[in-house]
PDB file of C-alpha atoms in Angstrom:
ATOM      1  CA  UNK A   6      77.738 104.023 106.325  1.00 58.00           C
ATOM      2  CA  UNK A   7      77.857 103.508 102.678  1.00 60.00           C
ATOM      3  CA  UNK A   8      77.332  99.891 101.182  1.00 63.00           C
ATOM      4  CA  UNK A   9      77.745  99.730  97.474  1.00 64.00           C
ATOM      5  CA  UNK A  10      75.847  96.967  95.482  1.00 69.00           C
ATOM      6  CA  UNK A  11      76.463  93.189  94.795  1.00 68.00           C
ATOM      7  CA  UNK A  12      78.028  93.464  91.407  1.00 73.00           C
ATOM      8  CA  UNK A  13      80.158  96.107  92.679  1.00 75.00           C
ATOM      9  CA  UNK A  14      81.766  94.094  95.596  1.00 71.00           C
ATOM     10  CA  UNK A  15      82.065  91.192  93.457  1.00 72.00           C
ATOM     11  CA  UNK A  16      83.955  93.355  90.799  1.00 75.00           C
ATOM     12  CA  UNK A  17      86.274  94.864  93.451  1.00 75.00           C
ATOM     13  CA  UNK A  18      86.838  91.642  95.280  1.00 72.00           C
ATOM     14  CA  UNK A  19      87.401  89.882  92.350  1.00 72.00           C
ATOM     15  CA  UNK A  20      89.977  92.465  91.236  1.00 76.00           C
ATOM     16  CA  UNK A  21      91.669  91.952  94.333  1.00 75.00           C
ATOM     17  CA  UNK A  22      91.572  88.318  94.598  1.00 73.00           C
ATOM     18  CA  UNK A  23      92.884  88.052  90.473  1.00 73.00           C
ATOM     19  CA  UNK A  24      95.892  90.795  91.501  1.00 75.00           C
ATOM     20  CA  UNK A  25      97.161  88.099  94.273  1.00 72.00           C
ATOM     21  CA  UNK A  26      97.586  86.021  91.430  1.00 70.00           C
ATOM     22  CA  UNK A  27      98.591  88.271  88.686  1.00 75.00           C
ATOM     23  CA  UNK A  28     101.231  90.537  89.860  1.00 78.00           C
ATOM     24  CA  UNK A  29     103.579  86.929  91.166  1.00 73.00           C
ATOM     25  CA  UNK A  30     102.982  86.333  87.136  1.00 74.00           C
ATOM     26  CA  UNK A  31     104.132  89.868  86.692  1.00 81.00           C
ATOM     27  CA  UNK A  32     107.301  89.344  88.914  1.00 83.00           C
ATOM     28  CA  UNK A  33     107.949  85.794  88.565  1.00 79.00           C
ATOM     29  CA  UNK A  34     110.146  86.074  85.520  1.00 83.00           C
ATOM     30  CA  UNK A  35     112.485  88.483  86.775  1.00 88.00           C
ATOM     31  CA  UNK A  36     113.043  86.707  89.489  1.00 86.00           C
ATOM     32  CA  UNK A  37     113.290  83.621  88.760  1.00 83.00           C
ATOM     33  CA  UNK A  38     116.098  84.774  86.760  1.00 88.00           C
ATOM     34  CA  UNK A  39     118.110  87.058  89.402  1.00 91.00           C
ATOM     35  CA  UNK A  40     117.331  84.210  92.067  1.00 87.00           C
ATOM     36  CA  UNK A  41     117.487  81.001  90.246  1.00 84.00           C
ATOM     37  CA  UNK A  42     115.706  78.584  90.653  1.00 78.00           C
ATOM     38  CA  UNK A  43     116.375  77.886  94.051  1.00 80.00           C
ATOM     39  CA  UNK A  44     116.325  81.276  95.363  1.00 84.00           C
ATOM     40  CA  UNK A  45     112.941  81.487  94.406  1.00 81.00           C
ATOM     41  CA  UNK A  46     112.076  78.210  95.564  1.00 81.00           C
ATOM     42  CA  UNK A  47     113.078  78.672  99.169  1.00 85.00           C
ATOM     43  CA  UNK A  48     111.461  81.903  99.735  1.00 88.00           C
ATOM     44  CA  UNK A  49     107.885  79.914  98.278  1.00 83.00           C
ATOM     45  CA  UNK A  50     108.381  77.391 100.437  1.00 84.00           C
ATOM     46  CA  UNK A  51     109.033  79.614 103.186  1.00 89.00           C
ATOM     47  CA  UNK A  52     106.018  81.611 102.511  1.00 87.00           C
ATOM     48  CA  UNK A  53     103.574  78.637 102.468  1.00 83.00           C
ATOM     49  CA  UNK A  54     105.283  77.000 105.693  1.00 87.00           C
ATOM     50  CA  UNK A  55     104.446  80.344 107.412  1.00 91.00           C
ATOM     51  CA  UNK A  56     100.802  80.363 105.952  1.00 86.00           C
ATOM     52  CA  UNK A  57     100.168  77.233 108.197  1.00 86.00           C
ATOM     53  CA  UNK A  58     101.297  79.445 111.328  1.00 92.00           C
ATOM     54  CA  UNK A  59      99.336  82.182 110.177  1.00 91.00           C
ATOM     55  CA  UNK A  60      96.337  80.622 109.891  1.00 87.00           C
ATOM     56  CA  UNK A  61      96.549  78.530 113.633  1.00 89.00           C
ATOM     57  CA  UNK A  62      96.656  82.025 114.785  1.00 91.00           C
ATOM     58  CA  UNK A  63      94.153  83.237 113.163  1.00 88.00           C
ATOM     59  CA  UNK A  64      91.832  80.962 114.808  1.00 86.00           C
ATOM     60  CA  UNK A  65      88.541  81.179 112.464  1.00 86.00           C
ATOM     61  CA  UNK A  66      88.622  84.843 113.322  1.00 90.00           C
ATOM     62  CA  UNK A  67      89.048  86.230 109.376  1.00 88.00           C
ATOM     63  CA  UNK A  68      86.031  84.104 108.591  1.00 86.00           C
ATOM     64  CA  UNK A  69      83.811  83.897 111.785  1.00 90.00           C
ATOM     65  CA  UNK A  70      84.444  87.935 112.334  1.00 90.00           C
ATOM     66  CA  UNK A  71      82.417  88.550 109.000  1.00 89.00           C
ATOM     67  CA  UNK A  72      79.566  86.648 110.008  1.00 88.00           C
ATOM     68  CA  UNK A  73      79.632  88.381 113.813  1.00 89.00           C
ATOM     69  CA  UNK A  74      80.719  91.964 112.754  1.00 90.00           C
ATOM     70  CA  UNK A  75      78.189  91.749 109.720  1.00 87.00           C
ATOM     71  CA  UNK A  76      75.084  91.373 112.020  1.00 87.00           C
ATOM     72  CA  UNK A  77      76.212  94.116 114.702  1.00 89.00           C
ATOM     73  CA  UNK A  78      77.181  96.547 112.340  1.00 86.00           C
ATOM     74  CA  UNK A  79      74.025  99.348 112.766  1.00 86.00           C
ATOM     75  CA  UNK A  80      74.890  99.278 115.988  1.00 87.00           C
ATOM     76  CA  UNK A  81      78.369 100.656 116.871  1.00 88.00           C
ATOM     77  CA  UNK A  82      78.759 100.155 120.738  1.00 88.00           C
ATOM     78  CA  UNK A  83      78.353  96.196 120.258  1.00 90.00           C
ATOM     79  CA  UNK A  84      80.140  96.093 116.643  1.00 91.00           C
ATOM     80  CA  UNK A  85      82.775  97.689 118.884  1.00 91.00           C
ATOM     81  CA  UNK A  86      82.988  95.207 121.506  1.00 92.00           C
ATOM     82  CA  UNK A  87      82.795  92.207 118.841  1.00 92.00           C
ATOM     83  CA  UNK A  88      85.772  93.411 117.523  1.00 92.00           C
ATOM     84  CA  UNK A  89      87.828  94.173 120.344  1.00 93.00           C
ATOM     85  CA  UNK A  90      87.061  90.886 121.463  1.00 93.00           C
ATOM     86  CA  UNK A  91      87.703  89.034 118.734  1.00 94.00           C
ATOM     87  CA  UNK A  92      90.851  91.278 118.187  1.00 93.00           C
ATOM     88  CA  UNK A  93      92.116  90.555 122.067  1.00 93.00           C
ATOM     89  CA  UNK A  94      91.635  86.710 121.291  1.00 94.00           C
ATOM     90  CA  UNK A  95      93.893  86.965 117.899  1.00 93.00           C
ATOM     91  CA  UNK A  96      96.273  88.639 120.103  1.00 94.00           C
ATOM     92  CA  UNK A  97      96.569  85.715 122.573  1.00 95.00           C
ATOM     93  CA  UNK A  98      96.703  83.522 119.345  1.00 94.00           C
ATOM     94  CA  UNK A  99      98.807  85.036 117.849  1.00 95.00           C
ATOM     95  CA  UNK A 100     101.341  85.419 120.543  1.00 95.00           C
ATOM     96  CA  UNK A 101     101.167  81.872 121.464  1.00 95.00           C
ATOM     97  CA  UNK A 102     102.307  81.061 117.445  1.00 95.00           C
ATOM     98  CA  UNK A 103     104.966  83.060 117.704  1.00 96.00           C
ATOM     99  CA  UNK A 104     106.486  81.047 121.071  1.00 96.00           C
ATOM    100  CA  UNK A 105     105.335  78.022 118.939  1.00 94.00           C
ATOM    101  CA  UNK A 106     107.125  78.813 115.990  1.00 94.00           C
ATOM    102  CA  UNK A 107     110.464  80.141 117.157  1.00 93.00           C
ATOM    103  CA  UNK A 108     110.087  76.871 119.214  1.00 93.00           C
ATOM    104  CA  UNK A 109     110.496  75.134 115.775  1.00 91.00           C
ATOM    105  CA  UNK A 110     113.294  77.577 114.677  1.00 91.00           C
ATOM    106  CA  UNK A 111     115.500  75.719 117.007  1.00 90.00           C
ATOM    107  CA  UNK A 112     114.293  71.683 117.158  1.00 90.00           C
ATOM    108  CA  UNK A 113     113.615  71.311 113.757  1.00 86.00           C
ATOM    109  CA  UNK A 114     116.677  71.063 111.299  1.00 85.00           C
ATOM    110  CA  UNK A 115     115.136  71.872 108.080  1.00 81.00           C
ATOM    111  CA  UNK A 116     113.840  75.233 109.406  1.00 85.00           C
ATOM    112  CA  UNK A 117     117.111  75.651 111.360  1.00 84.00           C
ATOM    113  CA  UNK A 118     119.035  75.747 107.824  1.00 83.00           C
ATOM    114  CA  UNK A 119     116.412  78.685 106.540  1.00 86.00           C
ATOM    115  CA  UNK A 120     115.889  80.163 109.874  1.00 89.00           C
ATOM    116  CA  UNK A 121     116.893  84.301 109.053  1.00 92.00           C
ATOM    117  CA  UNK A 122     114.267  83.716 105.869  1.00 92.00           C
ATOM    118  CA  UNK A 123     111.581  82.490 107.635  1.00 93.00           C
ATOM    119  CA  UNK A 124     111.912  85.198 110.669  1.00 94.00           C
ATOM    120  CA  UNK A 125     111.942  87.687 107.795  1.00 94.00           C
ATOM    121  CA  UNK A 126     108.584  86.028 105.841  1.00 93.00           C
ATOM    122  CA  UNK A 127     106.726  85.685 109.886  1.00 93.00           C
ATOM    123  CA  UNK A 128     106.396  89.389 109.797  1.00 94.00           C
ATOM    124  CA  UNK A 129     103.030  88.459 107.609  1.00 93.00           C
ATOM    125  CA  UNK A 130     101.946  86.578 110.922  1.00 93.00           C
ATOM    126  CA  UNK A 131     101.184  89.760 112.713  1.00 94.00           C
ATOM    127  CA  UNK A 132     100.667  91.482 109.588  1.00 93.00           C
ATOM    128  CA  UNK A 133      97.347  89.685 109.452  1.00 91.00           C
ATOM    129  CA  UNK A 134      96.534  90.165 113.006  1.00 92.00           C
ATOM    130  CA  UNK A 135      96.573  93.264 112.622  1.00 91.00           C
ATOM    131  CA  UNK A 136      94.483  93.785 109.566  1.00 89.00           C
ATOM    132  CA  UNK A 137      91.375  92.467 110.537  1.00 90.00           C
ATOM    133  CA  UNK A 138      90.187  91.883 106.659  1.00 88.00           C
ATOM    134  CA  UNK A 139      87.066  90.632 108.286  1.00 90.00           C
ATOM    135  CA  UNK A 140      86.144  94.143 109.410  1.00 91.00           C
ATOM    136  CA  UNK A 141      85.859  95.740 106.351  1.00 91.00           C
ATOM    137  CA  UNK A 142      84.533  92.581 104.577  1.00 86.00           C
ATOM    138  CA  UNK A 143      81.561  92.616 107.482  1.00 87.00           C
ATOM    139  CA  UNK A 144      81.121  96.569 106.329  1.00 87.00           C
ATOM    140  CA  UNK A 145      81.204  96.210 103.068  1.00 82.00           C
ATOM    141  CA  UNK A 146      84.160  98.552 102.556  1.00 86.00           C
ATOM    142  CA  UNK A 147      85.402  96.477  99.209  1.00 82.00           C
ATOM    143  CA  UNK A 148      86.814  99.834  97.452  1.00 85.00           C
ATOM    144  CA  UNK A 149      88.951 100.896 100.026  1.00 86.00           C
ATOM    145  CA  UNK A 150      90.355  97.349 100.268  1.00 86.00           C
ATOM    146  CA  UNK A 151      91.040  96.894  96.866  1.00 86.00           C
ATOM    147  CA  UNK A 152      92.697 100.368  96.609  1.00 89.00           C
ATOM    148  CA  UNK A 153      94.614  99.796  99.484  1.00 89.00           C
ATOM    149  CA  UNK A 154      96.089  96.234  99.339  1.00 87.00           C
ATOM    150  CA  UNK A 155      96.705  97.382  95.070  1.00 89.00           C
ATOM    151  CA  UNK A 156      98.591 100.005  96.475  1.00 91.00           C
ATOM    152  CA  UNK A 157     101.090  97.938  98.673  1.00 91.00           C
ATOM    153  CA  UNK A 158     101.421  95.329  95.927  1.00 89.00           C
ATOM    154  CA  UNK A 159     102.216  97.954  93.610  1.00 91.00           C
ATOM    155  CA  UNK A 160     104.518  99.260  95.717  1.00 92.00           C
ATOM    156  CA  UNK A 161     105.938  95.473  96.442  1.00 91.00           C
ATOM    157  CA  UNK A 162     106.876  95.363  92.525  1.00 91.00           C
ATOM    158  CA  UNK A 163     108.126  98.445  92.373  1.00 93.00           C
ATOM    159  CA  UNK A 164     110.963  97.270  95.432  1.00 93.00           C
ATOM    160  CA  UNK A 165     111.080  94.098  93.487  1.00 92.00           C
ATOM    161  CA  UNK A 166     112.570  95.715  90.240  1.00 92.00           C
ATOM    162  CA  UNK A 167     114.537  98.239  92.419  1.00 92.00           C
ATOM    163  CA  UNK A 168     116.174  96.355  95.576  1.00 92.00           C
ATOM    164  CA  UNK A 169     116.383  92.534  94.108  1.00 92.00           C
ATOM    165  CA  UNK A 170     119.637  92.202  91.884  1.00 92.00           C
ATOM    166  CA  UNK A 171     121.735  89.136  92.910  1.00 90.00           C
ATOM    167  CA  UNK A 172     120.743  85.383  94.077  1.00 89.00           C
ATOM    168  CA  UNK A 173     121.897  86.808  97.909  1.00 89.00           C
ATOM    169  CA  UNK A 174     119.019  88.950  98.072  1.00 91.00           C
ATOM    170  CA  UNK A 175     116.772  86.327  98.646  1.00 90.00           C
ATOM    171  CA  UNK A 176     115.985  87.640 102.013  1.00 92.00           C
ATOM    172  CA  UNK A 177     114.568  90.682 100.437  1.00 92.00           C
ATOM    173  CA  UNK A 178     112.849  89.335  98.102  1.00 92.00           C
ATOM    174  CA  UNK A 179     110.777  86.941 101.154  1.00 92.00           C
ATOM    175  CA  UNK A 180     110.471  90.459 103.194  1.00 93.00           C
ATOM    176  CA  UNK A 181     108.811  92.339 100.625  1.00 93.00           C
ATOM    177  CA  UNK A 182     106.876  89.613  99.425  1.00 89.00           C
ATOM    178  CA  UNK A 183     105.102  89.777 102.958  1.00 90.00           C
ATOM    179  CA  UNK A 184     104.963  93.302 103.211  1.00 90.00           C
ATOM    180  CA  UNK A 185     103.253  93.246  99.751  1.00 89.00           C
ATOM    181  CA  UNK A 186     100.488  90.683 100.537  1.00 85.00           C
ATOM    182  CA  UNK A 187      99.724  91.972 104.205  1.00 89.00           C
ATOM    183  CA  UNK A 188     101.129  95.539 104.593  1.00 89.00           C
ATOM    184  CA  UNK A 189      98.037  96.803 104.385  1.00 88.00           C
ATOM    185  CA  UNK A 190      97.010  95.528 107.589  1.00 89.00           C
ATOM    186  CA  UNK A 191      98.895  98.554 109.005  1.00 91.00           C
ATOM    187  CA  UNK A 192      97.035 100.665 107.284  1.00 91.00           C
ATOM    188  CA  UNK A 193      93.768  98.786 108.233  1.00 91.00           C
ATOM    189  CA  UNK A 194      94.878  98.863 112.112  1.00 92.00           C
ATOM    190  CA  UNK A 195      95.334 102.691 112.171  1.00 91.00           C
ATOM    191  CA  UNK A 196      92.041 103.509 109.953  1.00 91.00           C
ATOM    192  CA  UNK A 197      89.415 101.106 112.101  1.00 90.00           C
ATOM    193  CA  UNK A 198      88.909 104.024 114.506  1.00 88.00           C
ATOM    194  CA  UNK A 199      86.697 105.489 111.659  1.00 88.00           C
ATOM    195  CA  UNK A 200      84.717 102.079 112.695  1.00 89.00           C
ATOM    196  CA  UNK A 201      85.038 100.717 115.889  1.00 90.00           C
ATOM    197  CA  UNK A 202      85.721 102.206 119.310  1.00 87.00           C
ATOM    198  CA  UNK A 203      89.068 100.812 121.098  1.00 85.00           C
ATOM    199  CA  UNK A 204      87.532 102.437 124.819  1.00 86.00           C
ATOM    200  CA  UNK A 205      87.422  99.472 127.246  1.00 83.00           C
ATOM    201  CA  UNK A 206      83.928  97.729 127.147  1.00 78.00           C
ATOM    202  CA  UNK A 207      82.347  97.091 131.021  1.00 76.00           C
ATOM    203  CA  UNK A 208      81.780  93.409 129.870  1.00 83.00           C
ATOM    204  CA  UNK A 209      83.716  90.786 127.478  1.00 88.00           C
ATOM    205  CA  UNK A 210      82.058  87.589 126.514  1.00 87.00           C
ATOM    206  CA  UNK A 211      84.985  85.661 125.005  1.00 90.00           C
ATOM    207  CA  UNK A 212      83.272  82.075 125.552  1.00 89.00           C
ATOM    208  CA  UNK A 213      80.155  82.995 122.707  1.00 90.00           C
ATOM    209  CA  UNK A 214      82.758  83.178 120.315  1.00 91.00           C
ATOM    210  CA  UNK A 215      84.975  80.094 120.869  1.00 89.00           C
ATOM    211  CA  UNK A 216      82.623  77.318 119.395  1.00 90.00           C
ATOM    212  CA  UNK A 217      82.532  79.154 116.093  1.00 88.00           C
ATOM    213  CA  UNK A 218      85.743  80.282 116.062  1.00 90.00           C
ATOM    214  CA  UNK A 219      86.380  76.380 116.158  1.00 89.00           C
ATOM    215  CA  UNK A 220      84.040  75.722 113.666  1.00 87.00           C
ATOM    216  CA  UNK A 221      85.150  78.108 110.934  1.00 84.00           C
ATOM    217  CA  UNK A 222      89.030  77.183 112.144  1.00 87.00           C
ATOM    218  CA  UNK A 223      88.823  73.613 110.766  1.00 86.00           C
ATOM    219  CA  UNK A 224      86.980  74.800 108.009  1.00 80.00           C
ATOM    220  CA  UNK A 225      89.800  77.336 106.998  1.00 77.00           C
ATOM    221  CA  UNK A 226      92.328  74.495 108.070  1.00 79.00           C
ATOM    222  CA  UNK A 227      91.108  71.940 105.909  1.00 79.00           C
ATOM    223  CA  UNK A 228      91.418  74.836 102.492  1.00 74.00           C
ATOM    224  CA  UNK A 229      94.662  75.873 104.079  1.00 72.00           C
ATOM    225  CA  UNK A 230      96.374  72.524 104.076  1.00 75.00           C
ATOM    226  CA  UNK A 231      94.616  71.515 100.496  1.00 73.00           C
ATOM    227  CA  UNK A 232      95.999  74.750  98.913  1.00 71.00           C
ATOM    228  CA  UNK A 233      99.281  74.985 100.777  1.00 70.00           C
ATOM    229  CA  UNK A 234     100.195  71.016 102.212  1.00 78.00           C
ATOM    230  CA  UNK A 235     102.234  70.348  98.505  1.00 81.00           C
ATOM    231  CA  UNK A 236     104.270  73.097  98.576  1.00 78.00           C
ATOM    232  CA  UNK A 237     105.369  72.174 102.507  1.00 77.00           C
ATOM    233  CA  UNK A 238     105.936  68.410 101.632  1.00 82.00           C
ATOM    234  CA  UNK A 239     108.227  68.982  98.412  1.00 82.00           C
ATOM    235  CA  UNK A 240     109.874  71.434 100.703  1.00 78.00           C
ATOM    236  CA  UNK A 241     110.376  69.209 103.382  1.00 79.00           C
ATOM    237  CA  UNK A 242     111.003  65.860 101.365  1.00 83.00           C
ATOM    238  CA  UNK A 243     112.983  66.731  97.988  1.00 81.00           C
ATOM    239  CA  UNK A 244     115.581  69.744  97.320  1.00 75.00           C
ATOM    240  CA  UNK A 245     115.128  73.688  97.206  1.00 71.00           C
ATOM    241  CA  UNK A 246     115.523  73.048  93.516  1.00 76.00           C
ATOM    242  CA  UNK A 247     112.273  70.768  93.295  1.00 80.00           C
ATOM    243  CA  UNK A 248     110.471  72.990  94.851  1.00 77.00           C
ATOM    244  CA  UNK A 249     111.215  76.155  92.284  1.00 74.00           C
ATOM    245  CA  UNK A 250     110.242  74.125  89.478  1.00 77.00           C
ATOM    246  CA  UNK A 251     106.824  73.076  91.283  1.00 81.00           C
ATOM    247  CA  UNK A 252     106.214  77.237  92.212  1.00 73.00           C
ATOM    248  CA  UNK A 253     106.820  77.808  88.659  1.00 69.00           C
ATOM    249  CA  UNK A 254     104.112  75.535  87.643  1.00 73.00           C
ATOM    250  CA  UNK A 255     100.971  76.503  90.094  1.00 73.00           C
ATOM    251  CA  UNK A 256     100.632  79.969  89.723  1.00 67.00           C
ATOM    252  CA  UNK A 257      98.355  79.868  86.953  1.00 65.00           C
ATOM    253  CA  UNK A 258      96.088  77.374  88.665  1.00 69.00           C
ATOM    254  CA  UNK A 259      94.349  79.607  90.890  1.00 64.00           C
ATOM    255  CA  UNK A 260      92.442  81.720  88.969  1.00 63.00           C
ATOM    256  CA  UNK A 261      89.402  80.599  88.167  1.00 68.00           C
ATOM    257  CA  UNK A 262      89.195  79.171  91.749  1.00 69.00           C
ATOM    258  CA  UNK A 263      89.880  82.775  93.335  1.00 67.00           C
ATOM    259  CA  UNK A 264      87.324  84.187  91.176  1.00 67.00           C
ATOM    260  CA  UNK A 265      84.476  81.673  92.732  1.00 71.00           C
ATOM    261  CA  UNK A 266      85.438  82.511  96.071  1.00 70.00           C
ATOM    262  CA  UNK A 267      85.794  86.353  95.619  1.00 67.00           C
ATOM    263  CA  UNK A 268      81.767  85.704  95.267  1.00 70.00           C
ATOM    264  CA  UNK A 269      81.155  83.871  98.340  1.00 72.00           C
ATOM    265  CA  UNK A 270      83.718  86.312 100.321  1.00 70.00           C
ATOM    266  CA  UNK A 271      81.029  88.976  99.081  1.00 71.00           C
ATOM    267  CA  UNK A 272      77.925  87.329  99.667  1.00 76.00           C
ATOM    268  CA  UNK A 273      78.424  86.155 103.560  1.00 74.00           C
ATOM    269  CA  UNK A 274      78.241  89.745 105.223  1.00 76.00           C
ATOM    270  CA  UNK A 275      75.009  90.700 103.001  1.00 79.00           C
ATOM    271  CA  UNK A 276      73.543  87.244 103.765  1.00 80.00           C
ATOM    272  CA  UNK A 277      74.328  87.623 107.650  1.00 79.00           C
ATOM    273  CA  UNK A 278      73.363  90.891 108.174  1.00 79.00           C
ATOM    274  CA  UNK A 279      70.094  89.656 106.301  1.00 83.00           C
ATOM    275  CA  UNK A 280      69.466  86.817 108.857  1.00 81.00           C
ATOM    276  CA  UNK A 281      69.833  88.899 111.545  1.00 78.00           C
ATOM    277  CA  UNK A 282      67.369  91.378 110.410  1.00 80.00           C
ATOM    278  CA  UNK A 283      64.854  88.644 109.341  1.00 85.00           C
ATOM    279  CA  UNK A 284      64.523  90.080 105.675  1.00 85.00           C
ATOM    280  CA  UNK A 285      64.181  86.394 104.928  1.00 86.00           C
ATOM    281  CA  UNK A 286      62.857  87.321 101.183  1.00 87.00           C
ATOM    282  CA  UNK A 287      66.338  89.298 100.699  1.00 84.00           C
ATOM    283  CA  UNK A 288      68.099  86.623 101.830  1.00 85.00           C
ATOM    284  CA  UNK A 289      66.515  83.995  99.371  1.00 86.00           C
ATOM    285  CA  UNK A 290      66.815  85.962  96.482  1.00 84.00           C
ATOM    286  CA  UNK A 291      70.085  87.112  96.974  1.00 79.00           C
TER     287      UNK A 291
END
């Protein structure tokens, strides 16, 4: 299997991580016009109230799986049954989210009165389950996720300009906007066989995952709520309106943050499949 250099992963995760960023700017003017102001506010909110379901059923899994698929990968028959484990407790996860959040469909008002647009934006919930990012982060496969996720968001602007004309296709707009950030995950789902083999192991150890999955899941919880908790609250507290004018003004923001973390996204499957070689010297220079 091919691994390309440092520099290179950093240059095509970086391009990825800036395009999550970028294209919104892209898009963000035209829309904010056709939807108004609170249009556009309600499908942000409803994207960032999802994120928060998204991520409980993700469980640690996108980070943890680097570190545990990174170490096994020269060896397919257990970089096979990491995954499918890790993949079977997503599934669980994920299922029990979805009970969860239709739960909150009908007790709590506020997502009651948006309930059709946040049913449309949950699609990204098993969207992500199905990806498994971490898979091709642990193999080092950086090109073809660039190239692929570009490709849906290219294809999310395109729909954009074409399908989104009046402030009542709002509910469009929040469907392609997940389609756009997580299609790809279909994609990913159908081309892991090149990977991983789906046969049925003899033996699954779920139990020496759980205390990192943990670990890494209030790890990714505590980034979650600091990037996404503002967004939720204005939603929750003050009107659809508020909250369009406070999208407007974050998108920028990001940037130079994504870039810093585009590196360490690169660096952990190198460094773990380092440690579990015991090329200590690698792993100190790098």
């Amino acid at each position: 299997m091919k691994t390309h250099s440092i520099k290179f992963n950093f240059i095509m995760n970086a391009l990825l991580t800036l395009s999550s960023v970028i294209f919104p700017i892209i898009t963000f003017p035209y829309i904010s016009r056709v939807l108004g102001v609170r249009g556009s506010g309600d499908v942000a909110a409803a994207l960032s109230t999802v994120s928060y379901f998204t991520m409980f059923a993700s469980l640690g899994v996108p980070t943890y799986g680097i570190r545990a698929c990174a170490r096994v990968r020269d060896d397919k028959a257990k970089l096979s049954q990491t995954v499918q484990e890790l993949l079977i407790i997503n599934a669980v996860t994920t299922a029990a989210i979805y009970l969860i959040f239709f739960g909150c469909l009908a007790v709590v008002p506020k997502f009651n009165g948006q309930k059709e647009l946040l049913m449309v934006v949950s699609i990204s919930i098993i969207l992500n389950t199905m990806g498994m990012q971490w898979l091709y982060n642990a193999l080092e496969q950086y090109s073809y996720i660039t190239v692929c996720s570009l490709s849906f968001k290219v294809l999310g602007i395109i729909l954009m300009f074409a399908m989104i004309h009046s402030p009542d296709d709002y509910l469009k707009y929040g469907a392609i906007s997940a389609i756009s950030s997580y299609g790809s995950g279909i994609m990913n789902f159908i081309n892991m066989r090149k990977y991983v083999s789906l046969k049925k192991t003899e033996f699954y150890d779920f139990k020496r995952h759980m205390k990192p999955l943990f670990t890494f899941f209030f790890m990714s919880a505590a980034t979650s709520i600091y990037l996404n908790l503002d967004m939720v609250m204005l939603w929750l507290m003050k009107t659809n309106w508020d909250t369009g004018i406070y999208n407007a003004a974050i998108k920028i923001k990001t940037v130079l943050v994504n870039l810093v973390t585009s590196l360490g996204t690169v660096l952990l499957p190198r460094m773990s499949f380092y440690i579990e070689k015991g090329e200590q010297e690698a792993f100190k220079i790098l």
